[in-house]
Amino acid sequence: MWPRCAAISALAAVGMEPEVLAPTHLSPAGSRRRASLRAARVGGAIALGYSEGGSHKLVDLKECPVLAPELAAILGPLRKLLAQRDGRFAVEIDLSLAEQGVDVAIKGLTVEGLQQTEAMLDFAREHGLARLSLDQGYGPESLWEPDGVSINLSGVSVPLPPGAFLQATLDGEQAL
């Protein structure tokens, strides 16, 4: 597996050889609870997906079998929300699965005026988001957060600030 080879190569580059190296752990499909995506208007349509490795190319997602179903379910509605925007744009979207539901953080999308603000709030309400945060250039600000957003870490519910690191899968967290 490439992660194992990468670790061995990195150690060898500094003259070290591991005595013990645990086997690579693979989390099951549909278990990813965090994703960092990009979205942009491309040829009149909304492309929403991941950046291709080592480039700025946006790989448009039609489906993503690694995402938790709750995160995968919000992709289509996000496309529709962004399609309502005029002109060209490129944004970053971070999705996290919290105890309260889906946490959506959008960076680079400017929301001006009552109509655009209400459209964002309606989106958050209609899709039962745990939180909707926007970073319009001044850091993330919660636009919608009906209850505090938290994550369960080893049986303890702790606050999850916007943009906080979260291990990609619960399975992977437990393996660590």
mmCIF file with all atom_site columns, N, CA, C and O in Angstrom, residues 14-43:
data_model
loop_
_atom_site.group_PDB
_atom_site.id
_atom_site.type_symbol
_atom_site.label_atom_id
_atom_site.label_alt_id
_atom_site.label_comp_id
_atom_site.label_asym_id
_atom_site.label_entity_id
_atom_site.label_seq_id
_atom_site.pdbx_PDB_ins_code
_atom_site.Cartn_x
_atom_site.Cartn_y
_atom_site.Cartn_z
_atom_site.occupancy
_atom_site.B_iso_or_equiv
_atom_site.pdbx_formal_charge
_atom_site.auth_seq_id
_atom_site.auth_comp_id
_atom_site.auth_asym_id
_atom_site.auth_atom_id
_atom_site.pdbx_PDB_model_num
ATOM 1   N N  . VAL A 1 14 ? 16.101  9.628  5.909   1.00 0.00 ? 14 VAL A N  1
ATOM 2   C CA . VAL A 1 14 ? 16.836  10.235 7.021   1.00 0.00 ? 14 VAL A CA 1
ATOM 3   C C  . VAL A 1 14 ? 17.657  9.188  7.785   1.00 0.00 ? 14 VAL A C  1
ATOM 4   O O  . VAL A 1 14 ? 18.042  9.386  8.931   1.00 0.00 ? 14 VAL A O  1
ATOM 5   N N  . GLY A 1 15 ? 17.867  8.031  7.133   1.00 0.00 ? 15 GLY A N  1
ATOM 6   C CA . GLY A 1 15 ? 18.715  7.003  7.696   1.00 0.00 ? 15 GLY A CA 1
ATOM 7   C C  . GLY A 1 15 ? 18.096  6.175  8.804   1.00 0.00 ? 15 GLY A C  1
ATOM 8   O O  . GLY A 1 15 ? 18.805  5.617  9.636   1.00 0.00 ? 15 GLY A O  1
ATOM 9   N N  . MET A 1 16 ? 16.785  6.106  8.826   1.00 0.00 ? 16 MET A N  1
ATOM 10  C CA . MET A 1 16 ? 16.111  5.329  9.864   1.00 0.00 ? 16 MET A CA 1
ATOM 11  C C  . MET A 1 16 ? 15.397  4.131  9.252   1.00 0.00 ? 16 MET A C  1
ATOM 12  O O  . MET A 1 16 ? 14.933  4.191  8.119   1.00 0.00 ? 16 MET A O  1
ATOM 13  N N  . GLU A 1 17 ? 15.335  3.069  10.023  1.00 0.00 ? 17 GLU A N  1
ATOM 14  C CA . GLU A 1 17 ? 14.594  1.887  9.600   1.00 0.00 ? 17 GLU A CA 1
ATOM 15  C C  . GLU A 1 17 ? 13.672  1.492  10.748  1.00 0.00 ? 17 GLU A C  1
ATOM 16  O O  . GLU A 1 17 ? 14.150  1.259  11.864  1.00 0.00 ? 17 GLU A O  1
ATOM 17  N N  . PRO A 1 18 ? 12.356  1.421  10.496  1.00 0.00 ? 18 PRO A N  1
ATOM 18  C CA . PRO A 1 18 ? 11.445  1.090  11.596  1.00 0.00 ? 18 PRO A CA 1
ATOM 19  C C  . PRO A 1 18 ? 11.625  -0.354 12.055  1.00 0.00 ? 18 PRO A C  1
ATOM 20  O O  . PRO A 1 18 ? 11.823  -1.256 11.236  1.00 0.00 ? 18 PRO A O  1
ATOM 21  N N  . GLU A 1 19 ? 11.585  -0.535 13.383  1.00 0.00 ? 19 GLU A N  1
ATOM 22  C CA . GLU A 1 19 ? 11.620  -1.894 13.914  1.00 0.00 ? 19 GLU A CA 1
ATOM 23  C C  . GLU A 1 19 ? 10.257  -2.562 13.732  1.00 0.00 ? 19 GLU A C  1
ATOM 24  O O  . GLU A 1 19 ? 10.171  -3.738 13.425  1.00 0.00 ? 19 GLU A O  1
ATOM 25  N N  . VAL A 1 20 ? 9.219   -1.764 13.954  1.00 0.00 ? 20 VAL A N  1
ATOM 26  C CA . VAL A 1 20 ? 7.855   -2.269 13.807  1.00 0.00 ? 20 VAL A CA 1
ATOM 27  C C  . VAL A 1 20 ? 7.062   -1.222 13.043  1.00 0.00 ? 20 VAL A C  1
ATOM 28  O O  . VAL A 1 20 ? 7.148   -0.032 13.339  1.00 0.00 ? 20 VAL A O  1
ATOM 29  N N  . LEU A 1 21 ? 6.314   -1.660 12.058  1.00 0.00 ? 21 LEU A N  1
ATOM 30  C CA . LEU A 1 21 ? 5.444   -0.765 11.306  1.00 0.00 ? 21 LEU A CA 1
ATOM 31  C C  . LEU A 1 21 ? 4.092   -1.441 11.193  1.00 0.00 ? 21 LEU A C  1
ATOM 32  O O  . LEU A 1 21 ? 3.973   -2.527 10.607  1.00 0.00 ? 21 LEU A O  1
ATOM 33  N N  . ALA A 1 22 ? 3.099   -0.837 11.821  1.00 0.00 ? 22 ALA A N  1
ATOM 34  C CA . ALA A 1 22 ? 1.757   -1.427 11.825  1.00 0.00 ? 22 ALA A CA 1
ATOM 35  C C  . ALA A 1 22 ? 1.228   -1.524 10.401  1.00 0.00 ? 22 ALA A C  1
ATOM 36  O O  . ALA A 1 22 ? 1.584   -0.715 9.531   1.00 0.00 ? 22 ALA A O  1
ATOM 37  N N  . PRO A 1 23 ? 0.373   -2.505 10.141  1.00 0.00 ? 23 PRO A N  1
ATOM 38  C CA . PRO A 1 23 ? -0.211  -2.611 8.800   1.00 0.00 ? 23 PRO A CA 1
ATOM 39  C C  . PRO A 1 23 ? -1.089  -1.402 8.493   1.00 0.00 ? 23 PRO A C  1
ATOM 40  O O  . PRO A 1 23 ? -1.609  -0.753 9.391   1.00 0.00 ? 23 PRO A O  1
ATOM 41  N N  . THR A 1 24 ? -1.217  -1.101 7.213   1.00 0.00 ? 24 THR A N  1
ATOM 42  C CA . THR A 1 24 ? -2.066  0.002  6.776   1.00 0.00 ? 24 THR A CA 1
ATOM 43  C C  . THR A 1 24 ? -3.508  -0.290 7.147   1.00 0.00 ? 24 THR A C  1
ATOM 44  O O  . THR A 1 24 ? -3.997  -1.401 6.961   1.00 0.00 ? 24 THR A O  1
ATOM 45  N N  . HIS A 1 25 ? -4.175  0.716  7.676   1.00 0.00 ? 25 HIS A N  1
ATOM 46  C CA . HIS A 1 25 ? -5.581  0.568  8.065   1.00 0.00 ? 25 HIS A CA 1
ATOM 47  C C  . HIS A 1 25 ? -6.464  1.227  7.005   1.00 0.00 ? 25 HIS A C  1
ATOM 48  O O  . HIS A 1 25 ? -6.246  2.381  6.642   1.00 0.00 ? 25 HIS A O  1
ATOM 49  N N  . LEU A 1 26 ? -7.442  0.512  6.494   1.00 0.00 ? 26 LEU A N  1
ATOM 50  C CA . LEU A 1 26 ? -8.394  1.060  5.527   1.00 0.00 ? 26 LEU A CA 1
ATOM 51  C C  . LEU A 1 26 ? -9.768  1.147  6.176   1.00 0.00 ? 26 LEU A C  1
ATOM 52  O O  . LEU A 1 26 ? -10.286 0.151  6.679   1.00 0.00 ? 26 LEU A O  1
ATOM 53  N N  . SER A 1 27 ? -10.338 2.326  6.169   1.00 0.00 ? 27 SER A N  1
ATOM 54  C CA . SER A 1 27 ? -11.681 2.507  6.711   1.00 0.00 ? 27 SER A CA 1
ATOM 55  C C  . SER A 1 27 ? -12.708 2.022  5.698   1.00 0.00 ? 27 SER A C  1
ATOM 56  O O  . SER A 1 27 ? -12.464 2.063  4.484   1.00 0.00 ? 27 SER A O  1
ATOM 57  N N  . PRO A 1 28 ? -13.865 1.577  6.156   1.00 0.00 ? 28 PRO A N  1
ATOM 58  C CA . PRO A 1 28 ? -14.877 1.059  5.228   1.00 0.00 ? 28 PRO A CA 1
ATOM 59  C C  . PRO A 1 28 ? -15.506 2.162  4.365   1.00 0.00 ? 28 PRO A C  1
ATOM 60  O O  . PRO A 1 28 ? -15.468 3.342  4.714   1.00 0.00 ? 28 PRO A O  1
ATOM 61  N N  . ALA A 1 29 ? -16.083 1.747  3.260   1.00 0.00 ? 29 ALA A N  1
ATOM 62  C CA . ALA A 1 29 ? -16.804 2.670  2.375   1.00 0.00 ? 29 ALA A CA 1
ATOM 63  C C  . ALA A 1 29 ? -17.939 3.325  3.153   1.00 0.00 ? 29 ALA A C  1
ATOM 64  O O  . ALA A 1 29 ? -18.496 2.744  4.079   1.00 0.00 ? 29 ALA A O  1
ATOM 65  N N  . GLY A 1 30 ? -18.267 4.550  2.770   1.00 0.00 ? 30 GLY A N  1
ATOM 66  C CA . GLY A 1 30 ? -19.387 5.253  3.384   1.00 0.00 ? 30 GLY A CA 1
ATOM 67  C C  . GLY A 1 30 ? -19.130 5.698  4.808   1.00 0.00 ? 30 GLY A C  1
ATOM 68  O O  . GLY A 1 30 ? -20.072 5.997  5.542   1.00 0.00 ? 30 GLY A O  1
ATOM 69  N N  . SER A 1 31 ? -17.851 5.790  5.203   1.00 0.00 ? 31 SER A N  1
ATOM 70  C CA . SER A 1 31 ? -17.560 6.138  6.600   1.00 0.00 ? 31 SER A CA 1
ATOM 71  C C  . SER A 1 31 ? -16.837 7.477  6.768   1.00 0.00 ? 31 SER A C  1
ATOM 72  O O  . SER A 1 31 ? -16.608 7.911  7.887   1.00 0.00 ? 31 SER A O  1
ATOM 73  N N  . ARG A 1 32 ? -16.523 8.148  5.675   1.00 0.00 ? 32 ARG A N  1
ATOM 74  C CA . ARG A 1 32 ? -15.786 9.409  5.777   1.00 0.00 ? 32 ARG A CA 1
ATOM 75  C C  . ARG A 1 32 ? -16.708 10.486 6.314   1.00 0.00 ? 32 ARG A C  1
ATOM 76  O O  . ARG A 1 32 ? -17.716 10.812 5.715   1.00 0.00 ? 32 ARG A O  1
ATOM 77  N N  . ARG A 1 33 ? -16.339 11.078 7.437   1.00 0.00 ? 33 ARG A N  1
ATOM 78  C CA . ARG A 1 33 ? -17.179 12.076 8.115   1.00 0.00 ? 33 ARG A CA 1
ATOM 79  C C  . ARG A 1 33 ? -16.655 13.500 7.948   1.00 0.00 ? 33 ARG A C  1
ATOM 80  O O  . ARG A 1 33 ? -17.166 14.427 8.564   1.00 0.00 ? 33 ARG A O  1
ATOM 81  N N  . ARG A 1 34 ? -15.641 13.662 7.117   1.00 0.00 ? 34 ARG A N  1
ATOM 82  C CA . ARG A 1 34 ? -15.075 14.974 6.839   1.00 0.00 ? 34 ARG A CA 1
ATOM 83  C C  . ARG A 1 34 ? -14.625 14.999 5.390   1.00 0.00 ? 34 ARG A C  1
ATOM 84  O O  . ARG A 1 34 ? -14.048 14.026 4.895   1.00 0.00 ? 34 ARG A O  1
ATOM 85  N N  . ALA A 1 35 ? -14.879 16.109 4.701   1.00 0.00 ? 35 ALA A N  1
ATOM 86  C CA . ALA A 1 35 ? -14.424 16.256 3.317   1.00 0.00 ? 35 ALA A CA 1
ATOM 87  C C  . ALA A 1 35 ? -14.169 17.729 3.028   1.00 0.00 ? 35 ALA A C  1
ATOM 88  O O  . ALA A 1 35 ? -14.925 18.596 3.466   1.00 0.00 ? 35 ALA A O  1
ATOM 89  N N  . SER A 1 36 ? -13.104 17.996 2.288   1.00 0.00 ? 36 SER A N  1
ATOM 90  C CA . SER A 1 36 ? -12.787 19.341 1.820   1.00 0.00 ? 36 SER A CA 1
ATOM 91  C C  . SER A 1 36 ? -12.953 19.338 0.310   1.00 0.00 ? 36 SER A C  1
ATOM 92  O O  . SER A 1 36 ? -12.209 18.654 -0.397  1.00 0.00 ? 36 SER A O  1
ATOM 93  N N  . LEU A 1 37 ? -13.919 20.095 -0.152  1.00 0.00 ? 37 LEU A N  1
ATOM 94  C CA . LEU A 1 37 ? -14.278 20.118 -1.568  1.00 0.00 ? 37 LEU A CA 1
ATOM 95  C C  . LEU A 1 37 ? -14.066 21.512 -2.142  1.00 0.00 ? 37 LEU A C  1
ATOM 96  O O  . LEU A 1 37 ? -13.871 22.476 -1.401  1.00 0.00 ? 37 LEU A O  1
ATOM 97  N N  . ARG A 1 38 ? -14.144 21.601 -3.446  1.00 0.00 ? 38 ARG A N  1
ATOM 98  C CA . ARG A 1 38 ? -14.141 22.878 -4.155  1.00 0.00 ? 38 ARG A CA 1
ATOM 99  C C  . ARG A 1 38 ? -15.357 22.905 -5.052  1.00 0.00 ? 38 ARG A C  1
ATOM 100 O O  . ARG A 1 38 ? -15.838 21.864 -5.492  1.00 0.00 ? 38 ARG A O  1
ATOM 101 N N  . ALA A 1 39 ? -15.814 24.091 -5.343  1.00 0.00 ? 39 ALA A N  1
ATOM 102 C CA . ALA A 1 39 ? -16.912 24.256 -6.295  1.00 0.00 ? 39 ALA A CA 1
ATOM 103 C C  . ALA A 1 39 ? -16.633 25.493 -7.145  1.00 0.00 ? 39 ALA A C  1
ATOM 104 O O  . ALA A 1 39 ? -16.059 26.471 -6.664  1.00 0.00 ? 39 ALA A O  1
ATOM 105 N N  . ALA A 1 40 ? -17.047 25.421 -8.398  1.00 0.00 ? 40 ALA A N  1
ATOM 106 C CA . ALA A 1 40 ? -16.864 26.544 -9.313  1.00 0.00 ? 40 ALA A CA 1
ATOM 107 C C  . ALA A 1 40 ? -17.878 26.425 -10.439 1.00 0.00 ? 40 ALA A C  1
ATOM 108 O O  . ALA A 1 40 ? -18.371 25.333 -10.736 1.00 0.00 ? 40 ALA A O  1
ATOM 109 N N  . ARG A 1 41 ? -18.172 27.547 -11.047 1.00 0.00 ? 41 ARG A N  1
ATOM 110 C CA . ARG A 1 41 ? -18.997 27.527 -12.249 1.00 0.00 ? 41 ARG A CA 1
ATOM 111 C C  . ARG A 1 41 ? -18.059 27.239 -13.411 1.00 0.00 ? 41 ARG A C  1
ATOM 112 O O  . ARG A 1 41 ? -17.105 27.970 -13.653 1.00 0.00 ? 41 ARG A O  1
ATOM 113 N N  . VAL A 1 42 ? -18.325 26.146 -14.109 1.00 0.00 ? 42 VAL A N  1
ATOM 114 C CA . VAL A 1 42 ? -17.486 25.721 -15.228 1.00 0.00 ? 42 VAL A CA 1
ATOM 115 C C  . VAL A 1 42 ? -18.396 25.527 -16.438 1.00 0.00 ? 42 VAL A C  1
ATOM 116 O O  . VAL A 1 42 ? -19.243 24.639 -16.435 1.00 0.00 ? 42 VAL A O  1
ATOM 117 N N  . GLY A 1 43 ? -18.234 26.364 -17.439 1.00 0.00 ? 43 GLY A N  1
ATOM 118 C CA . GLY A 1 43 ? -19.045 26.251 -18.643 1.00 0.00 ? 43 GLY A CA 1
ATOM 119 C C  . GLY A 1 43 ? -20.535 26.385 -18.373 1.00 0.00 ? 43 GLY A C  1
ATOM 120 O O  . GLY A 1 43 ? -21.341 25.705 -18.987 1.00 0.00 ? 43 GLY A O  1
#
